[in-house]
Coordinates of C-alpha atoms (C1' of nucleotides) in Angstrom, one line a residue:
Chain A
M1 CA 144.0 126.3 101.3
Q2 CA 140.7 125.4 99.8
T3 CA 139.9 121.7 99.8
T4 CA 137.5 119.6 97.9
T5 CA 135.3 117.6 100.3
T6 CA 132.0 115.8 100.6
I7 CA 128.9 116.9 102.4
N8 CA 129.1 114.1 105.0
K9 CA 132.5 115.5 106.0
L10 CA 131.4 119.2 106.4
H11 CA 131.6 119.0 110.2
E12 CA 135.4 118.8 109.8
H13 CA 135.6 122.0 107.9
V14 CA 133.5 124.5 109.9
D15 CA 134.5 128.2 109.1
K16 CA 136.8 127.0 106.4
T17 CA 136.5 127.3 102.6
V18 CA 135.7 124.1 100.8
T19 CA 134.6 123.0 97.4
L20 CA 131.7 120.6 96.8
Q21 CA 131.0 118.6 93.6
G22 CA 127.4 117.8 93.2
W23 CA 124.0 118.4 91.7
V24 CA 121.2 120.9 92.3
Y25 CA 118.5 119.2 94.4
K26 CA 116.2 122.2 94.8
T27 CA 116.5 125.9 94.5
R28 CA 114.7 129.0 95.8
A29 CA 115.7 132.4 94.6
S30 CA 114.8 136.0 95.4
G31 CA 116.1 139.1 93.7
K32 CA 119.4 139.2 95.5
I33 CA 119.8 136.0 97.4
A34 CA 119.5 132.4 96.2
F35 CA 119.3 129.1 98.1
I36 CA 120.7 126.1 96.2
I37 CA 120.3 122.8 97.9
V38 CA 123.1 120.7 96.6
R39 CA 123.3 116.9 96.9
D40 CA 126.7 115.2 96.3
G41 CA 125.9 111.5 96.8
T42 CA 126.8 111.7 100.5
G43 CA 124.1 114.1 101.7
L44 CA 122.3 117.4 101.2
C45 CA 123.7 120.9 101.8
Q46 CA 122.1 124.3 101.4
C47 CA 124.4 126.7 99.6
V48 CA 123.5 130.3 100.2
L49 CA 124.3 132.7 97.4
E50 CA 124.2 136.4 98.2
R51 CA 124.6 139.0 95.5
N52 CA 127.9 140.7 96.1
E53 CA 131.3 141.5 94.5
A54 CA 132.5 137.9 94.7
T55 CA 129.3 136.3 93.4
E56 CA 128.4 139.0 90.8
P57 CA 130.2 137.2 87.8
F58 CA 128.0 134.1 88.2
F59 CA 125.0 135.2 90.2
D60 CA 122.5 135.4 87.5
E61 CA 123.6 132.2 85.8
A62 CA 123.6 130.3 89.1
K63 CA 120.2 131.6 90.0
K64 CA 118.8 130.0 86.9
L65 CA 120.4 126.6 87.4
A66 CA 117.5 124.1 87.2
Q67 CA 116.9 121.0 89.3
E68 CA 119.6 118.3 88.8
S69 CA 122.1 120.6 87.1
A70 CA 125.6 119.5 87.9
L71 CA 128.0 122.0 89.5
T72 CA 131.0 122.6 91.7
V73 CA 130.5 125.2 94.4
T74 CA 133.0 126.8 96.7
G75 CA 132.3 128.6 100.0
V76 CA 132.7 128.9 103.7
V77 CA 131.2 126.2 105.8
K78 CA 128.8 127.5 108.5
A79 CA 127.1 125.5 111.2
D80 CA 123.5 126.4 111.0
D81 CA 120.6 124.5 112.6
R82 CA 118.1 126.1 110.2
S83 CA 119.7 124.2 107.4
V84 CA 119.2 120.6 106.3
G85 CA 122.1 118.5 107.6
G86 CA 123.1 121.1 110.1
H87 CA 125.6 122.9 107.9
E88 CA 125.4 125.3 105.0
L89 CA 127.8 126.9 102.6
S90 CA 128.2 130.6 102.1
V91 CA 129.1 130.6 98.4
T92 CA 132.1 132.5 97.0
G93 CA 132.6 130.6 93.8
L94 CA 130.4 128.4 91.6
T95 CA 131.0 126.6 88.3
P96 CA 128.2 125.0 86.4
V97 CA 129.3 121.5 85.0
H98 CA 126.2 120.6 83.2
A99 CA 122.9 122.6 82.9
S100 CA 119.9 120.4 83.3
T101 CA 116.5 121.4 81.9
D102 CA 113.0 120.0 82.6
Y103 CA 114.0 117.4 85.1
P104 CA 110.9 115.3 85.2
I105 CA 110.7 114.4 88.9
T106 CA 109.7 117.5 90.7
P107 CA 109.3 118.0 94.5
K108 CA 105.6 117.5 94.0
P109 CA 103.8 114.2 94.3
H110 CA 104.0 111.8 91.3
G111 CA 102.2 108.6 90.5
I112 CA 103.9 105.2 90.8
E113 CA 103.8 104.4 87.1
F114 CA 105.5 107.7 86.3
L115 CA 108.2 107.1 88.9
M116 CA 108.8 103.5 88.0
D117 CA 109.4 104.4 84.3
R118 CA 112.0 106.8 85.6
R119 CA 113.5 104.6 88.2
H120 CA 117.0 105.5 87.0
L121 CA 116.3 109.1 88.1
W122 CA 113.9 108.4 90.9
F123 CA 116.6 106.9 93.2
R124 CA 118.2 110.4 93.3
S125 CA 115.3 111.4 95.4
Q126 CA 115.9 111.5 99.2
R127 CA 113.5 108.8 100.2
Q128 CA 114.7 106.3 97.6
W129 CA 118.3 107.3 98.3
H130 CA 117.9 106.5 102.0
I131 CA 116.2 103.1 101.3
L132 CA 119.0 102.0 98.9
R133 CA 121.6 103.0 101.5
I134 CA 119.9 101.0 104.2
R135 CA 119.7 98.1 101.7
A136 CA 123.5 98.3 101.2
T137 CA 123.9 98.1 105.0
I138 CA 121.6 95.1 105.3
I139 CA 123.6 93.3 102.6
D140 CA 126.8 94.2 104.4
A141 CA 125.4 93.0 107.7
I142 CA 124.4 89.7 106.0
R143 CA 127.9 89.0 104.7
R144 CA 129.6 90.0 107.9
F145 CA 127.3 87.8 110.0
Y146 CA 128.4 84.7 108.0
N147 CA 132.0 85.7 107.3
D148 CA 132.6 86.6 111.0
R149 CA 131.3 83.1 112.0
G150 CA 133.6 81.2 109.6
Y151 CA 131.0 80.3 107.0
V152 CA 132.4 79.6 103.6
L153 CA 130.8 81.5 100.7
I154 CA 129.9 79.0 98.0
D155 CA 128.5 80.5 94.7
T156 CA 125.9 78.3 93.2
P157 CA 125.0 78.2 89.5
I158 CA 122.4 80.5 87.9
F159 CA 121.8 78.3 84.9
A160 CA 120.1 75.2 86.4
P161 CA 118.9 72.0 84.7
A162 CA 115.2 71.3 84.7
A163 CA 115.5 69.4 88.0
G164 CA 114.2 71.7 90.7
E165 CA 111.3 71.9 92.9
G166 CA 108.6 72.7 90.4
A167 CA 109.7 73.6 86.9
Q168 CA 106.6 75.6 86.0
T169 CA 107.6 78.7 87.9
L170 CA 111.1 79.0 86.3
F171 CA 112.3 81.1 83.5
P172 CA 113.4 78.9 80.6
V173 CA 116.7 79.8 78.8
D174 CA 118.1 78.4 75.6
Y175 CA 121.5 76.9 76.5
F176 CA 123.2 75.9 73.2
G177 CA 120.0 74.2 72.1
D178 CA 119.2 72.7 75.5
Q179 CA 116.6 74.1 77.8
V180 CA 117.9 75.2 81.2
F181 CA 116.3 77.5 83.7
L182 CA 117.3 80.5 85.8
A183 CA 117.9 79.2 89.3
Q184 CA 115.3 79.7 91.9
T185 CA 117.5 78.5 94.8
G186 CA 121.1 77.4 95.3
Q187 CA 120.1 75.0 98.1
L188 CA 120.8 71.6 96.6
Y189 CA 124.2 72.7 95.4
L190 CA 124.8 74.3 98.8
E191 CA 124.1 71.0 100.6
A192 CA 126.9 69.4 98.7
A193 CA 129.2 72.2 99.7
C194 CA 128.0 71.9 103.3
M195 CA 129.3 68.3 103.4
A196 CA 132.7 69.7 102.3
H197 CA 133.0 72.9 104.4
R198 CA 130.5 72.2 107.2
N199 CA 129.0 75.8 107.5
V200 CA 128.4 77.5 104.1
Y201 CA 126.2 80.1 102.5
C202 CA 125.4 81.3 99.1
F203 CA 124.2 84.8 98.2
G204 CA 123.0 85.8 94.8
P205 CA 120.1 86.7 92.5
T206 CA 117.1 84.3 92.3
F207 CA 114.4 84.1 89.6
R208 CA 110.8 83.2 89.8
A209 CA 108.5 83.2 86.9
E210 CA 105.3 83.3 89.0
K211 CA 102.7 85.5 87.6
S212 CA 102.3 87.4 90.8
K213 CA 101.3 91.1 90.9
T214 CA 101.4 91.9 94.6
R215 CA 103.3 94.1 96.9
R216 CA 105.6 91.3 98.0
H217 CA 106.7 89.8 94.7
L218 CA 109.6 90.4 92.3
T219 CA 110.6 88.1 89.4
E220 CA 114.3 88.8 90.2
F221 CA 115.4 89.1 93.8
W222 CA 118.4 88.5 96.1
M223 CA 118.5 85.6 98.5
V224 CA 121.0 84.5 101.1
E225 CA 121.0 80.8 102.0
P226 CA 123.1 79.4 104.9
E227 CA 123.4 75.6 105.3
I228 CA 124.9 73.9 108.4
A229 CA 126.0 70.4 109.0
Y230 CA 125.4 68.3 112.1
A231 CA 122.4 70.5 112.8
S232 CA 118.9 69.9 114.0
L233 CA 115.8 71.9 113.1
D234 CA 116.2 73.8 116.4
D235 CA 119.8 74.6 115.5
V236 CA 118.7 76.1 112.2
I237 CA 115.9 78.1 113.9
Q238 CA 118.4 79.4 116.4
L239 CA 120.6 80.5 113.6
A240 CA 117.8 82.3 111.9
E241 CA 116.9 84.2 115.1
D242 CA 120.5 85.2 115.7
F243 CA 120.9 86.3 112.1
I244 CA 117.8 88.5 112.0
C245 CA 118.7 90.1 115.4
S246 CA 122.2 90.9 114.1
I247 CA 120.8 92.6 111.0
V248 CA 118.2 94.6 113.0
T249 CA 120.9 95.7 115.5
R250 CA 123.2 96.9 112.7
V251 CA 120.5 98.8 110.9
L252 CA 119.4 100.5 114.1
K253 CA 123.1 101.4 114.8
D254 CA 123.9 102.8 111.4
H255 CA 120.6 104.4 110.2
R256 CA 118.6 105.9 113.0
D257 CA 118.2 109.2 111.2
E258 CA 117.4 107.7 107.8
L259 CA 114.8 105.4 109.3
V260 CA 113.1 108.3 111.0
E261 CA 113.4 110.3 107.7
I262 CA 111.5 107.6 105.8
G263 CA 108.9 107.3 108.5
R264 CA 109.9 104.0 110.1
S265 CA 109.2 103.7 113.9
L266 CA 112.4 103.0 115.8
D267 CA 110.4 101.6 118.7
D268 CA 109.0 98.9 116.5
L269 CA 112.4 97.9 115.4
E270 CA 113.9 98.0 118.9
A271 CA 111.2 95.5 119.9
I272 CA 112.7 92.9 117.6
K273 CA 114.5 90.9 120.3
P274 CA 114.8 87.2 121.1
P275 CA 113.0 85.1 121.8
F276 CA 110.8 85.3 118.7
V277 CA 107.3 83.8 118.7
R278 CA 107.1 80.1 117.9
M279 CA 104.0 78.1 116.8
T280 CA 103.5 74.9 114.8
Y281 CA 101.6 74.9 111.6
T282 CA 98.8 73.0 113.4
E283 CA 98.6 75.7 116.0
A284 CA 98.5 78.4 113.2
A285 CA 95.7 76.6 111.5
E286 CA 93.7 76.6 114.8
L287 CA 94.5 80.2 115.3
L288 CA 93.2 81.1 111.8
R289 CA 89.9 79.3 112.3
G290 CA 89.4 80.5 115.8
P291 CA 87.6 83.4 117.4
R292 CA 90.7 85.6 117.9
V293 CA 91.3 86.0 114.2
K294 CA 87.6 86.5 113.5
E295 CA 87.4 89.2 116.1
F296 CA 90.6 90.9 114.9
L297 CA 89.4 91.1 111.3
E298 CA 85.9 92.3 112.4
N299 CA 87.5 95.1 114.4
D300 CA 89.8 95.9 111.6
L301 CA 86.9 96.2 109.2
A302 CA 85.0 98.4 111.6
Q303 CA 88.0 100.7 112.2
K304 CA 88.6 101.0 108.5
K305 CA 85.0 101.9 107.8
T306 CA 85.1 104.6 110.5
R307 CA 88.3 105.9 108.9
V308 CA 86.6 106.1 105.5
A309 CA 83.7 108.1 107.1
E310 CA 86.3 110.5 108.6
L311 CA 88.1 110.9 105.4
D312 CA 84.8 111.6 103.5
K313 CA 84.2 114.4 105.9
T314 CA 87.8 115.7 105.6
I315 CA 87.6 115.7 101.8
E316 CA 84.4 117.6 101.8
E317 CA 85.8 120.3 104.1
L318 CA 89.0 120.6 102.2
D319 CA 87.2 120.8 98.9
A320 CA 85.1 123.6 100.3
Q321 CA 88.2 125.4 101.5
A322 CA 90.0 124.9 98.1
K323 CA 87.1 126.5 96.3
G324 CA 86.2 129.2 98.9
G325 CA 87.9 132.4 99.8
G326 CA 91.3 132.9 101.4
K327 CA 94.8 133.1 100.3
Q328 CA 96.1 131.3 97.2
W329 CA 98.5 129.2 99.2
Q330 CA 95.8 128.2 101.7
K331 CA 93.6 127.0 98.9
E332 CA 96.4 125.1 97.4
K333 CA 97.3 123.4 100.6
A334 CA 93.6 122.4 101.1
A335 CA 93.5 121.0 97.5
A336 CA 96.7 119.0 98.2
G337 CA 95.3 117.7 101.5
A338 CA 92.1 116.6 99.6
I339 CA 94.2 114.7 97.1
E340 CA 96.1 113.0 99.9
A341 CA 92.9 112.1 101.8
R342 CA 91.4 110.7 98.6
E343 CA 94.4 108.5 98.1
E344 CA 94.2 107.1 101.6
R345 CA 90.5 106.5 101.2
S346 CA 90.9 104.6 97.9
E347 CA 93.6 102.5 99.6
I348 CA 91.5 101.7 102.6
T349 CA 88.4 101.1 100.4
E350 CA 90.4 98.4 98.6
Q351 CA 91.5 96.8 101.8
I352 CA 87.9 96.8 103.1
A353 CA 86.8 95.1 99.9
N354 CA 89.4 92.3 100.5
I355 CA 88.7 91.7 104.2
P356 CA 85.6 89.5 103.8
H357 CA 87.5 87.3 101.4
H358 CA 90.5 87.1 103.8
M359 CA 88.1 86.2 106.6
E360 CA 86.6 83.5 104.6
L361 CA 90.0 82.0 103.6
A362 CA 91.1 82.0 107.3
A363 CA 87.9 80.6 108.7
N364 CA 87.7 77.8 106.2
F365 CA 91.4 77.0 106.4
E366 CA 91.9 73.3 105.9
W367 CA 94.7 71.4 107.6
G368 CA 97.0 70.0 104.9
T369 CA 97.0 73.0 102.6
D370 CA 99.7 75.7 102.6
L371 CA 99.2 79.0 104.5
G372 CA 98.0 81.6 102.0
G373 CA 99.5 85.1 101.7
S374 CA 96.5 86.6 103.5
D375 CA 96.8 83.9 106.3
E376 CA 100.4 84.8 106.8
T377 CA 99.6 88.5 106.9
I378 CA 96.9 87.9 109.5
I379 CA 99.3 85.9 111.8
S380 CA 102.0 88.5 111.2
R381 CA 99.7 91.4 112.1
L382 CA 98.8 89.7 115.4
H383 CA 102.4 90.0 116.6
D384 CA 105.1 92.6 117.1
R385 CA 108.0 90.1 117.0
P386 CA 108.8 87.7 114.2
I387 CA 107.0 84.4 114.2
F388 CA 108.4 81.0 113.5
V389 CA 105.8 78.7 112.1
T390 CA 107.1 75.1 112.1
H391 CA 106.2 71.5 111.2
Y392 CA 104.1 71.9 108.0
P393 CA 102.3 69.0 106.4
A394 CA 104.7 67.1 104.1
S395 CA 102.1 67.3 101.3
C396 CA 102.7 71.1 100.8
R397 CA 106.4 71.1 101.2
A398 CA 109.4 70.2 99.0
F399 CA 110.7 66.6 98.8
Y400 CA 114.1 67.3 100.5
M401 CA 112.6 68.4 103.8
R402 CA 113.3 66.0 106.7
G403 CA 110.3 63.9 107.8
D404 CA 109.1 64.4 111.4
R405 CA 110.0 61.0 113.0
S406 CA 107.2 61.4 115.5
D407 CA 104.4 62.2 113.0
D408 CA 104.6 61.0 109.4
R409 CA 102.3 63.7 108.1
L410 CA 104.8 66.5 109.0
V411 CA 108.2 67.8 108.0
E412 CA 110.8 69.5 110.1
N413 CA 110.6 73.0 108.5
F414 CA 109.8 76.5 109.4
D415 CA 108.8 79.8 107.8
L416 CA 109.7 83.1 109.6
L417 CA 107.1 85.8 109.4
A418 CA 108.1 89.4 110.0
P419 CA 105.6 91.1 112.3
Q420 CA 103.1 93.9 111.7
G421 CA 101.7 92.3 108.5
F422 CA 105.0 92.2 106.6
G423 CA 104.8 88.4 106.3
E424 CA 107.2 85.7 105.2
I425 CA 110.9 86.6 104.9
I426 CA 112.5 83.2 105.5
G427 CA 111.7 79.6 104.5
G428 CA 113.9 76.8 105.8
S429 CA 114.1 73.2 107.1
A430 CA 116.1 70.3 108.3
R431 CA 117.0 68.2 105.2
E432 CA 116.2 64.6 104.9
E433 CA 119.5 62.8 105.6
D434 CA 118.2 59.2 105.2
Y435 CA 118.8 57.7 101.8
D436 CA 115.8 55.5 101.7
R437 CA 113.4 58.1 102.9
L438 CA 114.7 60.7 100.4
L439 CA 114.5 58.3 97.5
A440 CA 110.9 57.4 98.5
K441 CA 110.1 61.1 98.5
L442 CA 111.7 61.6 95.1
K443 CA 109.6 58.8 93.6
H444 CA 106.5 59.9 95.4
E445 CA 106.9 63.3 93.7
N446 CA 107.6 61.7 90.3
L447 CA 111.0 63.4 90.0
P448 CA 113.5 62.0 87.6
Q449 CA 115.9 60.0 89.8
D450 CA 118.8 60.2 87.2
Q451 CA 118.8 64.0 87.5
Y452 CA 119.2 63.7 91.3
E453 CA 121.9 61.0 91.4
W454 CA 124.5 63.5 92.4
Y455 CA 122.2 64.8 95.2
L456 CA 121.6 61.2 96.4
D457 CA 125.3 60.7 96.6
L458 CA 125.3 63.1 99.5
R459 CA 123.2 60.5 101.4
R460 CA 125.4 57.7 100.2
Y461 CA 128.7 59.1 101.5
G462 CA 128.8 60.4 105.0
S463 CA 125.2 61.7 105.3
V464 CA 124.6 63.7 108.5
P465 CA 121.7 65.8 109.8
H466 CA 121.9 69.2 108.4
G467 CA 119.6 72.1 107.4
G468 CA 119.4 75.7 106.3
F469 CA 117.1 78.5 105.1
G470 CA 116.7 81.2 102.6
L471 CA 116.2 84.9 103.4
G472 CA 114.7 87.2 100.9
V473 CA 116.8 90.4 100.9
E474 CA 114.1 92.7 99.4
R475 CA 111.4 91.5 101.8
T476 CA 113.8 92.2 104.7
V477 CA 114.5 95.7 103.3
T478 CA 110.7 96.2 102.9
W479 CA 110.1 95.2 106.5
L480 CA 112.9 97.1 108.1
C481 CA 112.2 100.2 106.1
G482 CA 108.4 99.9 106.6
L483 CA 107.7 100.1 102.9
K484 CA 104.3 99.5 101.4
H485 CA 105.7 97.8 98.4
I486 CA 108.8 95.6 97.6
R487 CA 109.5 97.5 94.4
E488 CA 111.2 100.3 96.4
A489 CA 113.6 97.8 98.1
I490 CA 115.7 97.1 95.0
P491 CA 117.4 99.5 92.6
Y492 CA 115.9 98.1 89.4
P493 CA 112.8 96.1 90.3
R494 CA 111.8 93.3 87.9
M495 CA 108.2 92.5 88.0
M496 CA 105.6 90.7 85.9
G497 CA 105.4 92.8 82.7
K498 CA 108.0 95.3 83.9
F499 CA 111.7 95.3 82.9
Y500 CA 112.4 99.0 81.9
P501 CA 114.7 100.7 82.7
Chain B
rU1 C1' 94.9 82.1 85.1
rC2 C1' 90.8 84.5 88.0
rC3 C1' 88.4 88.8 90.8
rC4 C1' 88.0 94.2 91.9
rC5 C1' 89.6 99.4 90.5
rG6 C1' 91.6 103.0 87.3
rA7 C1' 93.4 105.8 82.4
rU8 C1' 91.4 113.8 81.4
rA9 C1' 97.4 119.4 80.1
rG10 C1' 104.6 117.7 81.0
rC11 C1' 103.0 116.2 86.5
rU12 C1' 99.1 115.5 90.4
rC13 C1' 94.1 115.7 90.2
rA14 C1' 88.7 118.1 89.5
rA15 C1' 84.3 118.3 86.2
rU16 C1' 76.9 117.8 90.1
rU17 C1' 71.3 113.4 87.3
rG18 C1' 74.7 112.8 79.8
rG19 C1' 74.7 119.6 78.0
rU20 C1' 80.6 125.1 75.8
rA21 C1' 87.1 120.7 79.4
rG22 C1' 89.1 123.3 84.9
rA23 C1' 92.8 124.1 89.2
rG24 C1' 97.4 123.7 91.2
rC25 C1' 102.3 122.4 90.3
rG26 C1' 106.1 122.4 86.4
rA27 C1' 107.8 125.5 82.1
rG28 C1' 108.6 130.9 80.2
rC29 C1' 108.7 136.3 81.7
rG30 C1' 108.7 140.0 85.7
rG31 C1' 109.0 141.2 91.3
rC32 C1' 111.0 140.1 96.2
rU33 C1' 118.0 139.7 100.9
rG34 C1' 116.8 133.9 105.1
rU35 C1' 113.8 130.6 102.0
rU36 C1' 112.3 125.1 104.0
rA37 C1' 106.4 121.8 99.1
rA38 C1' 108.8 129.8 99.4
rC39 C1' 105.6 133.7 97.9
rC40 C1' 103.0 137.6 94.3
rG41 C1' 101.6 139.0 89.0
rC42 C1' 101.3 137.6 83.8
rU43 C1' 101.9 134.0 79.4
rA44 C1' 101.8 129.4 76.8
rG45 C1' 99.9 124.5 77.3
rG46 C1' 94.2 119.3 75.5
rU47 C1' 92.5 114.1 69.4
rC48 C1' 89.6 113.2 77.7
rG49 C1' 94.1 105.3 76.7
rU50 C1' 92.5 102.7 71.6
rA51 C1' 88.4 101.0 68.5
rG52 C1' 83.3 100.5 68.0
rG53 C1' 78.2 101.3 69.9
rU54 C1' 73.7 104.0 72.4
rU55 C1' 72.0 109.3 72.1
rC56 C1' 69.7 115.4 69.3
rG57 C1' 74.2 115.6 72.3
rA58 C1' 79.3 111.2 75.6
rG59 C1' 85.2 112.9 79.6
rU60 C1' 80.5 110.9 81.8
rC61 C1' 76.4 105.1 79.6
rC62 C1' 77.5 100.0 76.9
rU63 C1' 81.1 96.3 74.5
rA64 C1' 86.0 94.8 73.2
rC65 C1' 91.2 95.7 73.5
rU66 C1' 95.8 98.0 75.5
rC67 C1' 98.4 99.7 79.7
rG68 C1' 98.6 100.5 85.0
rG69 C1' 97.1 99.6 90.4
rG70 C1' 95.3 96.2 94.3
rG71 C1' 94.1 91.1 95.6
rA72 C1' 93.7 85.4 95.1
rG73 C1' 96.6 81.2 93.7
rC74 C1' 102.2 80.5 94.1
rC75 C1' 106.2 82.0 96.7
rA76 C1' 111.6 84.8 99.6

RNA sequence: UCCCCGAUAGCUCAAUUGGUAGAGCGAGCGGCUGUUAACCGCUAGGUCGUAGGUUCGAGUCCUACUCGGGGAGCCA
């Protein structure tokens, strides 16, 4: 008669008695009625506990159950719009499984350091819970995209020999007395598999030892890298565009409510349609140095200064309210508002301090150097669709990228920048298929040829035009969820100086 | 590696030009039958990151260090 079910299935059990197994998310209790919001891993449900004959044996105990206590609860499912999730449970039975006390993460605001030290608990909170579910969908969409198109999954090694693209940014590992490194890409290995299976991809963790402390860096992150044979740069770019569109479509299909819940604009994501913007590196360099960027940043600066002035006024008013007369809850609300306004002000003040530097970097951009993080952010902010930036100078790109046959200075590569300031999510290229050209590049970069003999074999035996790219999963999650920082896009972020929990 | 900012109660933050450390939340107790960050009353809670220095007097000023935040470089 009574069934155990989960919150996401409650709509199948309206007016029936069911049992839920979960944890206390929040409680509010009066003398003779208690509201327990239960989460069970599939959603939230308000359980209403009225003091009556049925509930008398456990009412007092239930009322005192603190946040994150585990419990099973039985009751009649009622459809109720007032309740989160649209259903609630009128409780007839309740069994505590584990009483929790002093759960550290309260419904009130916390600082980032506090939350990061408690990441293992933090992702029980709604916002984090939504983000990690969207992440899971994105990863599923990635796998399906390639599997459905007949790509063969090739797992590339995580222990890699010194030979890479630049050994200084790698994590060294002692390997039975030899030094190896944690892999920063599977690409070279993937190219070999590409010549065996034609269309392949690898998907796994990637490690970078760069000492970067910014909103877009992790030391350990997930990357998916497709590689396709008999392909030109245009083919690879087309693949990237189809790929991104399929991920966005899937996320919009499966997670509309969650996206709204975490404050992501659906309109912005629905605007992600082909064709994406395309520009060459040279065009990007001209854009950065030109009047459009200067004007954009000057406007940005002026707007931010206006905003700070507004916030100053708001803070003053709220402070006065918080100290003045009125109800206790009104004063509290004013105080909370003041804290929020101060946070926004300090964030914007920091941005204002950085703008002149970013303007200078953009205005003085020199052809031949790589686009900086701030340069990419500027280009990204000027668009509301992803931007392909192609044909970078060979001097600032890896040795394996295919030389542009019409201009020796360039390579056939691309970066894909997510719009609205989110920046780079993909880096890719056509690979140099010509043995002599590749060997010349190796020598030019002073790379040890003996370490790359196996790679050169790929150009000795049946070399064909081919190419691929790498997509950073966390950066994609950050973009699609509209996060301010990449650390929320992965369950256990690893950053410079951070590896607990 | 470099530049900027910060560290005050378990948490989030205040503390006028250097002059006796405060509020809210959380916790504990009591009250309230429809709450949505519930509300009302009471109670407990502090070596102001660490070490020096200036001063009659330092949370406040100076120096170094530790930890954290943002950015540059580098990158997905």
